[in-house]
XYZ file of C-alpha atoms in Angstrom:
589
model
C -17.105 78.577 -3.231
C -16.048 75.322 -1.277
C -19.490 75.941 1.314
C -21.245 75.982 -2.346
C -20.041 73.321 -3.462
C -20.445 71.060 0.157
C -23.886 71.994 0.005
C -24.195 70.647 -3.648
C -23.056 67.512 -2.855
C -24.915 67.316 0.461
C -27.737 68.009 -1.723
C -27.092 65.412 -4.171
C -27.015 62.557 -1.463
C -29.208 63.426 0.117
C -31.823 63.148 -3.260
C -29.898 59.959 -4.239
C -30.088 58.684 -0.802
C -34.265 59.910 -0.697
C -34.973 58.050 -4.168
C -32.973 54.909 -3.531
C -34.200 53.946 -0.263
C -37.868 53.817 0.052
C -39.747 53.463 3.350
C -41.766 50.045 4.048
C -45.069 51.218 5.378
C -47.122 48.971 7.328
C -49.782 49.197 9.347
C -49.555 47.141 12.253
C -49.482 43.151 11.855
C -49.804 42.516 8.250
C -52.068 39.758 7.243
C -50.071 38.588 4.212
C -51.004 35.568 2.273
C -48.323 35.188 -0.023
C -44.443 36.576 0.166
C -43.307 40.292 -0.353
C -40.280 41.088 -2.444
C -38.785 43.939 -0.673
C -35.354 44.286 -3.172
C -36.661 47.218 -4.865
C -37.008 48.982 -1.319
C -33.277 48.166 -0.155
C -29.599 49.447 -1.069
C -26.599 46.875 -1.391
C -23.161 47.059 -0.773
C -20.511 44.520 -1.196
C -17.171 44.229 0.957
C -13.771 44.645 -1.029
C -11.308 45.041 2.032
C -8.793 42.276 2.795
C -10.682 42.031 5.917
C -14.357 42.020 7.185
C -15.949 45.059 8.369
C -17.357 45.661 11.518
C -21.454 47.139 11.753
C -19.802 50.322 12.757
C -17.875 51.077 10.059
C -20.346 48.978 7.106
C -22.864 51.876 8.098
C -20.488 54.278 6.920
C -20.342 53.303 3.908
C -21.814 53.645 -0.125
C -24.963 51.565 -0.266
C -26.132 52.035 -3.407
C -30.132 50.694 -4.758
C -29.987 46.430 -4.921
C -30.338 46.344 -8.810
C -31.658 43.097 -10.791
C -27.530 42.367 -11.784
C -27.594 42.032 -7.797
C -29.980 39.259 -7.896
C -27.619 36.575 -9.509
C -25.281 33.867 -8.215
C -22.159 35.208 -7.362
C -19.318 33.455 -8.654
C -16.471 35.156 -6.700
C -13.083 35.113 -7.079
C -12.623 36.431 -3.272
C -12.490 33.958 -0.141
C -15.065 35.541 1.168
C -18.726 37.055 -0.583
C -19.871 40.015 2.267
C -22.811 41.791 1.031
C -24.750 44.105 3.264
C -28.323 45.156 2.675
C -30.215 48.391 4.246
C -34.018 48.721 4.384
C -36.547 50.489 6.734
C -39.467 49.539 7.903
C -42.445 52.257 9.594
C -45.219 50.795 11.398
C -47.798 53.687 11.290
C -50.535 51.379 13.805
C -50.532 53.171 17.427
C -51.729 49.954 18.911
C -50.455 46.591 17.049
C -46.741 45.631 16.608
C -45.348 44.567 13.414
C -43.758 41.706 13.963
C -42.870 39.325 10.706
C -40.032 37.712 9.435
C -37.487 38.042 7.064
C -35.643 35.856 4.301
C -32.579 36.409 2.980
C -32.151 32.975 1.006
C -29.210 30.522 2.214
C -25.870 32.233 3.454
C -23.635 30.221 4.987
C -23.216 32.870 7.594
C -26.260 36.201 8.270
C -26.504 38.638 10.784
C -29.373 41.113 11.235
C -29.267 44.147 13.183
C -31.684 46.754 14.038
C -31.398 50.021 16.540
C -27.751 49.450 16.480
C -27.923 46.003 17.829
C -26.992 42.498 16.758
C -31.163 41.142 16.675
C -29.726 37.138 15.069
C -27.629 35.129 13.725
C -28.329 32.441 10.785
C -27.013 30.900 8.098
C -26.427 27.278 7.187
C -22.877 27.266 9.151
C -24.849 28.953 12.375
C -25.449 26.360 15.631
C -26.857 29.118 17.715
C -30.343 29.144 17.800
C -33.397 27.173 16.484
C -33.265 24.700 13.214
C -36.654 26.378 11.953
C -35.785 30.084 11.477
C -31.983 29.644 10.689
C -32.558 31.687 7.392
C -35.636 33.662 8.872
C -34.771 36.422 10.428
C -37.099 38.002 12.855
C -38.211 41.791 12.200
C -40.206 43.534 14.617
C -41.653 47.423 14.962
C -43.278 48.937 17.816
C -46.151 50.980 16.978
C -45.338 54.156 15.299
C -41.986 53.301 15.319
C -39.564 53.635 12.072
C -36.596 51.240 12.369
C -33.717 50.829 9.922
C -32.540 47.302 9.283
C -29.282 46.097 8.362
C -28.841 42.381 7.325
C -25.159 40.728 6.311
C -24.465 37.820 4.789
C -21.200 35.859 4.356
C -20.281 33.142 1.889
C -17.257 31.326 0.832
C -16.148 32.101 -2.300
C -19.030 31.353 -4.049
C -22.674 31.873 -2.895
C -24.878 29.102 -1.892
C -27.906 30.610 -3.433
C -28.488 34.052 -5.789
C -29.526 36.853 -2.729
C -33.311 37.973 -2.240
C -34.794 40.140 0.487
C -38.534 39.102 0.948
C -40.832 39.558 4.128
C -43.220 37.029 5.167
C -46.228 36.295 7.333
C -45.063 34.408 10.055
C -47.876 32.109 10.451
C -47.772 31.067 6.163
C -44.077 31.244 6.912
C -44.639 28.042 8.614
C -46.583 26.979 7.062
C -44.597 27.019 3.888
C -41.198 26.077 5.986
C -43.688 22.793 6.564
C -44.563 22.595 2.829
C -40.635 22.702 1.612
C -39.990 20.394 3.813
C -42.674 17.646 2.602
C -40.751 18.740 -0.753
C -37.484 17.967 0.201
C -38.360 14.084 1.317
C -37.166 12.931 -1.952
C -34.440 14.496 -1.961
C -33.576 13.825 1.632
C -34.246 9.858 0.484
C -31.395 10.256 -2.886
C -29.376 11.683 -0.268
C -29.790 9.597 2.820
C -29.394 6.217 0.271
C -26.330 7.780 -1.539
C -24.361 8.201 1.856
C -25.789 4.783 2.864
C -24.484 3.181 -0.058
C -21.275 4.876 0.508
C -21.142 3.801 4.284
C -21.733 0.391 3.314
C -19.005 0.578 0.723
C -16.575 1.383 3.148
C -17.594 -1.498 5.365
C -16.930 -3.921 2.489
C -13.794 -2.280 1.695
C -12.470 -2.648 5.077
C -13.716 -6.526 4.979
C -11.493 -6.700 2.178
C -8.738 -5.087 3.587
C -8.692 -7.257 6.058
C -8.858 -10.220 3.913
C -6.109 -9.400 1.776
C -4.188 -6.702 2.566
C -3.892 -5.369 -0.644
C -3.174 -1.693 -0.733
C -5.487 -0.862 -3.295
C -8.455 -1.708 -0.783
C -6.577 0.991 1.557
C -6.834 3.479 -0.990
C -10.082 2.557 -2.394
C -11.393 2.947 1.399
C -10.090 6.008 2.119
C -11.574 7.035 -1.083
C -14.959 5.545 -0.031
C -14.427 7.639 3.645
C -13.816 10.560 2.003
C -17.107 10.695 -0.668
C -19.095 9.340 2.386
C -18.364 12.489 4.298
C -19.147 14.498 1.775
C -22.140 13.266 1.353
C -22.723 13.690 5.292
C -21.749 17.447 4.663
C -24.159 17.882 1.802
C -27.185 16.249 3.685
C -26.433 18.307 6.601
C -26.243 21.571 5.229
C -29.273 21.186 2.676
C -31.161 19.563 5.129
C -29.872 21.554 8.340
C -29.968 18.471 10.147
C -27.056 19.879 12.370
C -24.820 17.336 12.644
C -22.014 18.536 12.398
C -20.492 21.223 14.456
C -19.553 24.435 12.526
C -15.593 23.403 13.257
C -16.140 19.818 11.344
C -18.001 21.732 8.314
C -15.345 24.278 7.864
C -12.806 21.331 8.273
C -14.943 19.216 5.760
C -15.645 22.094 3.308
C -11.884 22.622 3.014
C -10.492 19.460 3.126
C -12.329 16.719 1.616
C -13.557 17.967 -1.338
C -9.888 18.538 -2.090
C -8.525 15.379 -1.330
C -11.001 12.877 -2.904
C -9.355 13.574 -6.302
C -6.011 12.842 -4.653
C -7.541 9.366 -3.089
C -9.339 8.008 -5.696
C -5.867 9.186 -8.096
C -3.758 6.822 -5.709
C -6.035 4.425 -5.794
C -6.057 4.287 -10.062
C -2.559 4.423 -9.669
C -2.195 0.811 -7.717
C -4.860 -0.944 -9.296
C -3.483 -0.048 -13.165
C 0.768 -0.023 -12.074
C 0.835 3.626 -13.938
C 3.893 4.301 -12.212
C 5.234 1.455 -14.154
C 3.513 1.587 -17.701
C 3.341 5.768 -17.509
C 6.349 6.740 -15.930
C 6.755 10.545 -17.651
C 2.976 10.889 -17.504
C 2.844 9.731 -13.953
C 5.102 12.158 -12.541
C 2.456 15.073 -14.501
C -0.640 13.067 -12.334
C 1.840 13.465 -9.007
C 2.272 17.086 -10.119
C -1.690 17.647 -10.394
C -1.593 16.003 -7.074
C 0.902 18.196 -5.323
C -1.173 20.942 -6.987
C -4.499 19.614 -5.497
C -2.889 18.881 -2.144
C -1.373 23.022 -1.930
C -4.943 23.943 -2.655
C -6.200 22.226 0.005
C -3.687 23.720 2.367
C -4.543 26.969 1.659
C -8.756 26.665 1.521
C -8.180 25.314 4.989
C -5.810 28.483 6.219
C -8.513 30.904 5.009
C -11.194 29.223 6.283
C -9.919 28.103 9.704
C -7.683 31.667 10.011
C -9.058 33.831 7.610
C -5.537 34.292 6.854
C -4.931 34.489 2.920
C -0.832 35.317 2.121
C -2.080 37.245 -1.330
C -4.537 39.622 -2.296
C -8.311 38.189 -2.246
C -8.749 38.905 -5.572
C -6.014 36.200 -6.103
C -8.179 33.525 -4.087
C -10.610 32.264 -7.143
C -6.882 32.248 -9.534
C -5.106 30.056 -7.121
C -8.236 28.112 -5.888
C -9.441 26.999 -9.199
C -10.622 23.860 -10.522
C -8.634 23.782 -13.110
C -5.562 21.487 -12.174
C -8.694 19.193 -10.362
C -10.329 19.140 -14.476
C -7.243 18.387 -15.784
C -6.112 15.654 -13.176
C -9.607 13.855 -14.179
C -8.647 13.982 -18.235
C -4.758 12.636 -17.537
C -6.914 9.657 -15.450
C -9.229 9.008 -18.158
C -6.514 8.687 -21.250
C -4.339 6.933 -18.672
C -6.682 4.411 -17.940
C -7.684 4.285 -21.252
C -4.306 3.401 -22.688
C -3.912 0.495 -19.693
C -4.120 -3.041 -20.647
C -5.109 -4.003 -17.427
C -8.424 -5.808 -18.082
C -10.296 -3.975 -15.332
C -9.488 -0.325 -16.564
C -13.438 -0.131 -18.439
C -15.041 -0.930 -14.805
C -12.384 2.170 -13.592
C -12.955 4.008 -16.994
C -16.835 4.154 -16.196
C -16.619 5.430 -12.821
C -14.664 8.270 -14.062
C -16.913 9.381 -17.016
C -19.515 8.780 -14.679
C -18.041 11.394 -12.033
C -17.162 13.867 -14.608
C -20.407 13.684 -16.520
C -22.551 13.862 -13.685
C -19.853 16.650 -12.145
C -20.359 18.724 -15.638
C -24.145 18.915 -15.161
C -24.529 21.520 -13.234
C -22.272 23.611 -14.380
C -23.339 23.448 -17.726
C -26.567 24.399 -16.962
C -28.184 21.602 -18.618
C -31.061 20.950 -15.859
C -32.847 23.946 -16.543
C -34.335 22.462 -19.904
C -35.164 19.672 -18.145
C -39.257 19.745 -17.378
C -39.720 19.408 -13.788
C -43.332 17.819 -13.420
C -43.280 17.955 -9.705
C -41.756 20.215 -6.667
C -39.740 17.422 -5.287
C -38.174 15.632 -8.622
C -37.024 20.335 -8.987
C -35.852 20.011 -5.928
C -33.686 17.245 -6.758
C -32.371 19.312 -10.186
C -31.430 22.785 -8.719
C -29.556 20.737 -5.615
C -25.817 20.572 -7.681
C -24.620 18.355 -4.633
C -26.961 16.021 -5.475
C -25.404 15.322 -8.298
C -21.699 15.153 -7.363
C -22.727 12.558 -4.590
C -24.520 10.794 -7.304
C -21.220 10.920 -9.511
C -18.888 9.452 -6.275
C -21.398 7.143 -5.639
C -21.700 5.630 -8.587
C -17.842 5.667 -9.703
C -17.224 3.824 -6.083
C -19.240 1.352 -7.174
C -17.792 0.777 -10.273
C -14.495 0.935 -8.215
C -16.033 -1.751 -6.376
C -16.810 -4.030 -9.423
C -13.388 -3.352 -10.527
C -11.989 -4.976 -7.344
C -13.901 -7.743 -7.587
C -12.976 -8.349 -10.901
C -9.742 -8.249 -10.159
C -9.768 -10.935 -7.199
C -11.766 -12.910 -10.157
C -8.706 -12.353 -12.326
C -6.036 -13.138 -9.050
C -8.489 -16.639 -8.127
C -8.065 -17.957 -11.578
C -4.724 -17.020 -12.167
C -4.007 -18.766 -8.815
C -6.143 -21.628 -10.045
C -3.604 -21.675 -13.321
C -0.846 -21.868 -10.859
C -1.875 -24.415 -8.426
C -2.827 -26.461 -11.913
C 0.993 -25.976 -13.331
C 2.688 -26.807 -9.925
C 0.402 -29.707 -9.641
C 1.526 -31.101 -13.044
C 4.989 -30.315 -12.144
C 5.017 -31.870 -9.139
C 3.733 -35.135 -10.992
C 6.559 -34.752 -13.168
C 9.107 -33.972 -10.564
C 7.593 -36.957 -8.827
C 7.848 -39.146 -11.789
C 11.320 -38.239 -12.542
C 12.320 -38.607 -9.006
C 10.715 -42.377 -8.721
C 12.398 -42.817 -11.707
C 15.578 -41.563 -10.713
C 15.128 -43.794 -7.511
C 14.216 -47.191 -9.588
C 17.786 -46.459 -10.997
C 19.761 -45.415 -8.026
C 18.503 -48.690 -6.113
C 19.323 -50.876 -8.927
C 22.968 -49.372 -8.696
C 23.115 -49.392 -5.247
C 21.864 -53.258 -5.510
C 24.348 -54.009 -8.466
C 27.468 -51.910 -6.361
C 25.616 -54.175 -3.425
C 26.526 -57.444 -4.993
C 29.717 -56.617 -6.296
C 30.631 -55.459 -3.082
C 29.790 -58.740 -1.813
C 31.299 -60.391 -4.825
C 34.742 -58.313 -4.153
C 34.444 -59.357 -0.310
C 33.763 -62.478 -1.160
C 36.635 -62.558 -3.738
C 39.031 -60.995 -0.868
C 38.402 -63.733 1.514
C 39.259 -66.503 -0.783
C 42.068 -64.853 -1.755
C 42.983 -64.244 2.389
C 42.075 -67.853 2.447
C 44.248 -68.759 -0.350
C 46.890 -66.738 1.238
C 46.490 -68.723 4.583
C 46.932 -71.951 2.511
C 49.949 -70.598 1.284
C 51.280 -69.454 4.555
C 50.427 -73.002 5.928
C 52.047 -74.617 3.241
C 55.163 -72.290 2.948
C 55.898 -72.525 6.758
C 56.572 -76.007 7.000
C 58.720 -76.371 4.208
C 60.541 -73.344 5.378
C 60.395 -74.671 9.360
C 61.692 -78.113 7.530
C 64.729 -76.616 5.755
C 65.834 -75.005 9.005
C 65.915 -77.452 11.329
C 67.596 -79.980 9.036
C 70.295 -76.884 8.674
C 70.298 -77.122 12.599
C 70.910 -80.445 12.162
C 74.093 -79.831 9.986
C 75.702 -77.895 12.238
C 75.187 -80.474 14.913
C 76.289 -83.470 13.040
C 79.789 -80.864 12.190
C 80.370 -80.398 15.796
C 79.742 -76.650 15.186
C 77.667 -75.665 18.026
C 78.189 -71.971 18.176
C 76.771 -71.523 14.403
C 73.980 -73.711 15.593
C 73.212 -71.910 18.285
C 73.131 -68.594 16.566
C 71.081 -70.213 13.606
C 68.453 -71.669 16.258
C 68.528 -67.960 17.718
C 68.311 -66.856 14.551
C 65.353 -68.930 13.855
C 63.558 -69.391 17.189
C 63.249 -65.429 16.559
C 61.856 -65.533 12.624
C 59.265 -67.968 14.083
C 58.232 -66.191 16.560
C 57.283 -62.885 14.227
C 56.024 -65.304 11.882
C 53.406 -66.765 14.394
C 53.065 -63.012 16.066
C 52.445 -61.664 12.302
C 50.126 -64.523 11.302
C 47.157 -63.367 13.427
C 46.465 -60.461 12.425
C 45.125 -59.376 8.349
C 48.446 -56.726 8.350
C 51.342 -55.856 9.663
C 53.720 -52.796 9.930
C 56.273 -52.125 7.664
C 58.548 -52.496 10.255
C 57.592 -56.131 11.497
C 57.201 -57.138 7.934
C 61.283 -55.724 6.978
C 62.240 -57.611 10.329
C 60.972 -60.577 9.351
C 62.618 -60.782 6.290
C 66.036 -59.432 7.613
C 65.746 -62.447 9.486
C 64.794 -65.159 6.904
C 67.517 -63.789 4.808
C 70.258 -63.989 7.241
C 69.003 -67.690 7.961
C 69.597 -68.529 3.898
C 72.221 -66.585 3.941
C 73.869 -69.150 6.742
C 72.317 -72.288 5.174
C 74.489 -71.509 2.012
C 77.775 -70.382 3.453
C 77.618 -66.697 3.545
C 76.470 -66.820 -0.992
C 73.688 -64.670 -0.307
C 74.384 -60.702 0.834
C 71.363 -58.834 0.952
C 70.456 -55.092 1.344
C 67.332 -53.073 2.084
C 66.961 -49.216 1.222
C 64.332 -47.501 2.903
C 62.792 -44.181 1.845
C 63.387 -41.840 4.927
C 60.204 -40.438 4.402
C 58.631 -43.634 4.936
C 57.152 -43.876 9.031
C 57.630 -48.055 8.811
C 55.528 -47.704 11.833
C 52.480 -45.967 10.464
C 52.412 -48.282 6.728
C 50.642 -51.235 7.366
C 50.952 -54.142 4.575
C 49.933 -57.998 4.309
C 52.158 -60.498 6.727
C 55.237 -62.181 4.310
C 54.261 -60.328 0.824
C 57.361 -59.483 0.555
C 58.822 -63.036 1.797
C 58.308 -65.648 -1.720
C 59.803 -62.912 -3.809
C 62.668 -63.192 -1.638
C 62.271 -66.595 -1.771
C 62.383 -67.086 -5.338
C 65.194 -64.863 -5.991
C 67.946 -66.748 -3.912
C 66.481 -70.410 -4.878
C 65.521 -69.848 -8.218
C 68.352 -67.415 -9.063
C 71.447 -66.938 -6.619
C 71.357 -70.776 -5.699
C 72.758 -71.609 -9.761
C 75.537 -69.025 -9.288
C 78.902 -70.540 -7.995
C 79.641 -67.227 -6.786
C 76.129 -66.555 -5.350
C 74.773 -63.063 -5.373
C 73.153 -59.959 -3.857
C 69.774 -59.435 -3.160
C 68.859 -55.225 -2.887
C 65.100 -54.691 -1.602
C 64.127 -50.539 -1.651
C 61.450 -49.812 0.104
C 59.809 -46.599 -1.503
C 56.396 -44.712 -1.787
């Protein structure tokens, strides 16, 4: 029973595996003017291991006929899009080789092998090998030779273009290679003045940095950097222009188209102050950010490693461009809602982006009538359109930081205009203020003077008095002296003239200089007392108090103010008294 039933289903592949795969017949060289379709003739099979396959064990697996659902853009959600195509080719001519080429439309990455051998490689990623043929593959039978073919082809995540298996001529090949690309001159043009512009963006922006190191211009010019490469990347791999390494591409294809989202969110951020007008909303942009920036992370891991940390069927979930969508509408309503005057030049380069971002995958091109190959060219090319998009929004960008130093010139116009008046005013009230502080420093002037002048006839008045009092006083004594003499009393007139030989010489010590200490001045008038007190036969008794906190040698007072006080009191007071009196001086502070 089990040999029955091994033969059954021996004999079931092997009629499944005789109708699928059909035989391409040729006979020697063909002479082929136009291109053969050979997907009808081949079996498909797509890779769902966590890992590639090697050619050893692909062959060993379930190809099954390459249907018409086949024929599509895939839109995976895997890191990687492996399909693997079988067909075989018998060259029944004993004398000519066949010897034509193949084209599997773009891959980033295609190997074919034949006879159990690796015959190319190609793809739009591939630097081995010529420019020309990089996605025709060569396919060559010796006469009356049958050879099986096996051709792979790798794409990230989602494929460049929908898969086709055709066979051409060589020699029409080239010439149509030559013919597509006469086509692709205009688009080469859009693309080579796109970058340009973008280049010379980030030369300005860098000017402008440098002018006024404002950190919006670092923003904006990393922005500018980034779409710039991008549009480097795009030129190079529609174009194959191969120039960039395969390492730069993969860093470039990972990276950048990640992180220009993030730039040109920074950059809205600065020039608009959302932080400060949107705080809650803000911190959902810096969550779309974080978002954007783990995506990145992990693109480049897979493609630099191949290493993905969940299953592949996970990749398109966590890859999506959803939280990059949604991080576009929070930037629109935010700048929207600013009331920053330059938000509509920021507001347009963002419905620009998103508009011409939206095209393509909306599918509206196709109902747009293409009159000529190279204006279709420029439709079916979705890259086109995104560098259009950055292009356009960094100029906008642009327009909106020159608007803004517009806005910054005339509000430091307004400023230099308001200090100037207030300098006039401050200038006016200080000459003002001046006027007045020089007529009160003339008017303190003159009655300074005035008060000086005042002083000295008063020191001069004093003088007089001095004079005047000092020979009256000099007069009294010395008739006294006389007195004594004429009594025969020569030992009171010798004390007296002691007495008074010293008062005079204080007095004419005292009268040179403007003051005196308190000391001198109290000795002085101990002295003139004690001669009164002799003149008038002991009537006078005097007594002086002095404060011991006074220093009598520090105090410093006018020579004899105390002395006509003194004076006064014993002639115009004590003298009228039979019984005299006493005369108490305290000295205090």
């Amino acid at each position: 029973m089990q040999r029955i039933l091994f033969l059954l289903s021996c004999l079931v592949i092997c009629v499944t595996t005789c109708a699928a795969q059909d035989t391409i017949v040729l006979n020697g060289q063909p002479q082929w003017r136009t291109d053969v379709d050979i997907a009808d003739k081949s079996l498909f099979y797509e890779e769902t291991s966590r890992t590639p396959l090697s050619f050893e064990v692909a062959q060993q697996q379930n190809f099954i006929p390459f249907a018409k659902e086949f024929r599509v853009q895939k839109r995976s959600t895997r890191p990687l899009v492996i399909q693997w195509f079988r067909f075989i080719v018998r060259n029944i001519s004993a004398t000519d080789t066949v010897d034509i080429k193949l084209f599997i439309s773009a891959h980033y990455f295609t190997r074919l092998y034949a006879n159990q051998q690796l015959v190319r490689l190609g793809g739009a990623y591939e630097t081995q090998g010529s420019v020309f043929d990089r996605f025709e593959l060569p396919v060559k039978v010796l006469p009356l030779t049958t050879v099986t073919f096996w051709a792979r082809t790798e794409d990230r995540q989602n494929q460049l273009i929908p898969p086709e298996l055709i066979l051409k001529n060589p020699y029409y090949a080239g010439i149509e290679a030559a013919k597509g690309n006469y086509t692709d001159r205009y688009l080469f043009l859009m693309l080579a003045t796109l970058t340009g512009s973008l280049m010379f963006i980030c030369i300005y922006a860098i000017y402008q940095y440098y002018l006024y190191r404002d950190v919006a211009f670092k923003w904006y010019l990393a922005y500018a950097f980034a779409a710039t490469v991008i549009g480097l990347y795009w030129m190079d791999i529609r174009l194959q222009l191969m120039l960039l390494p395969s390492y730069i591409r993969d860093f470039i294809f990972s990276v950048f188209l990640y992180i220009i989202p993030v730039l040109y969110s920074l950059f809205l951020g600065n020039m608009l102050q959302l932080k400060a007008h949107f705080r809650k909303t803000w911190m959902i942009v810096k969550v779309l950010i974080a978002i954007n920036i783990i995506q990145m992370l992990i693109e480049y891991l897979q493609v630099a490693t191949g290493w993905f940390p969940f299953k592949p069927e996970y990749y398109g979930v966590l890859l999506s461009i959803e939280p990059m969508i949604l991080l576009h509408i929070v930037l629109l309503v935010l700048t929207f809602l600013s009331k920053n005057p330059v938000k509509w030049f920021l507001f347009s380069g963002i419905i620009s982006l998103i508009v011409l971002w939206c095209l393509p995958l909306l599918d509206i091109l196709s109902f747009i009538p293409a009159r000529s190959p190279e204006f279709f060219v420029i439709l079916i090319f979705p890259p086109n359109f995104l560098v259009l998009g950055l292009t356009i929004e960094a100029i906008c960008f642009s327009f909106a930081l020159s608007y803004r130093s517009k806005l910054v010139l005339i509000e430091k116009n307004n400023l230099e205009h308001s200090y100037r008046l207030q300098l006039q005013t401050a200038l006016q009230q200080r000459t003002t203020e001046l006027k007045v502080q020089n007529k009160l420093v003339e008017d303190q002037k003159i009655k300074q003077i005035e008060t000086a002048f005042e002083q000295k006839i008063a020191e001069t008045e004093m003088t007089a008095l001095r004079a005047q009092m000092n020979p009256h006083f000099i007069f009294n004594c010395l008739n006294s002296i006389k007195l004594y003499t004429l009594e025969n009393d020569s030992q009171t007139a010798s004390e007296y003239l002691t007495i008074f030989s010293q008062l005079i010489r204080l007095v004419l010590e005292n009268s040179r200089s403007e003051k005196v200490t308190l000391q001198k001045e109290l000795e002085t008038l101990r002295l003139y007392i004690e001669l009164e007190a002799m003149r008038f036969k002991d009537k006078v008794k005097y007594q002086i108090n002095i404060n011991p906190e006074i220093d009598q040698q520090y105090i410093d007072i006018p020579p004899l103010l105390l002395q006509p006080y003194v004076e006064n009191a014993i002639w115009h007071g004590l003298m009228h008294k039979k019984e005299g009196g006493n005369i108490c001086i305290d000295v205090t502070l």
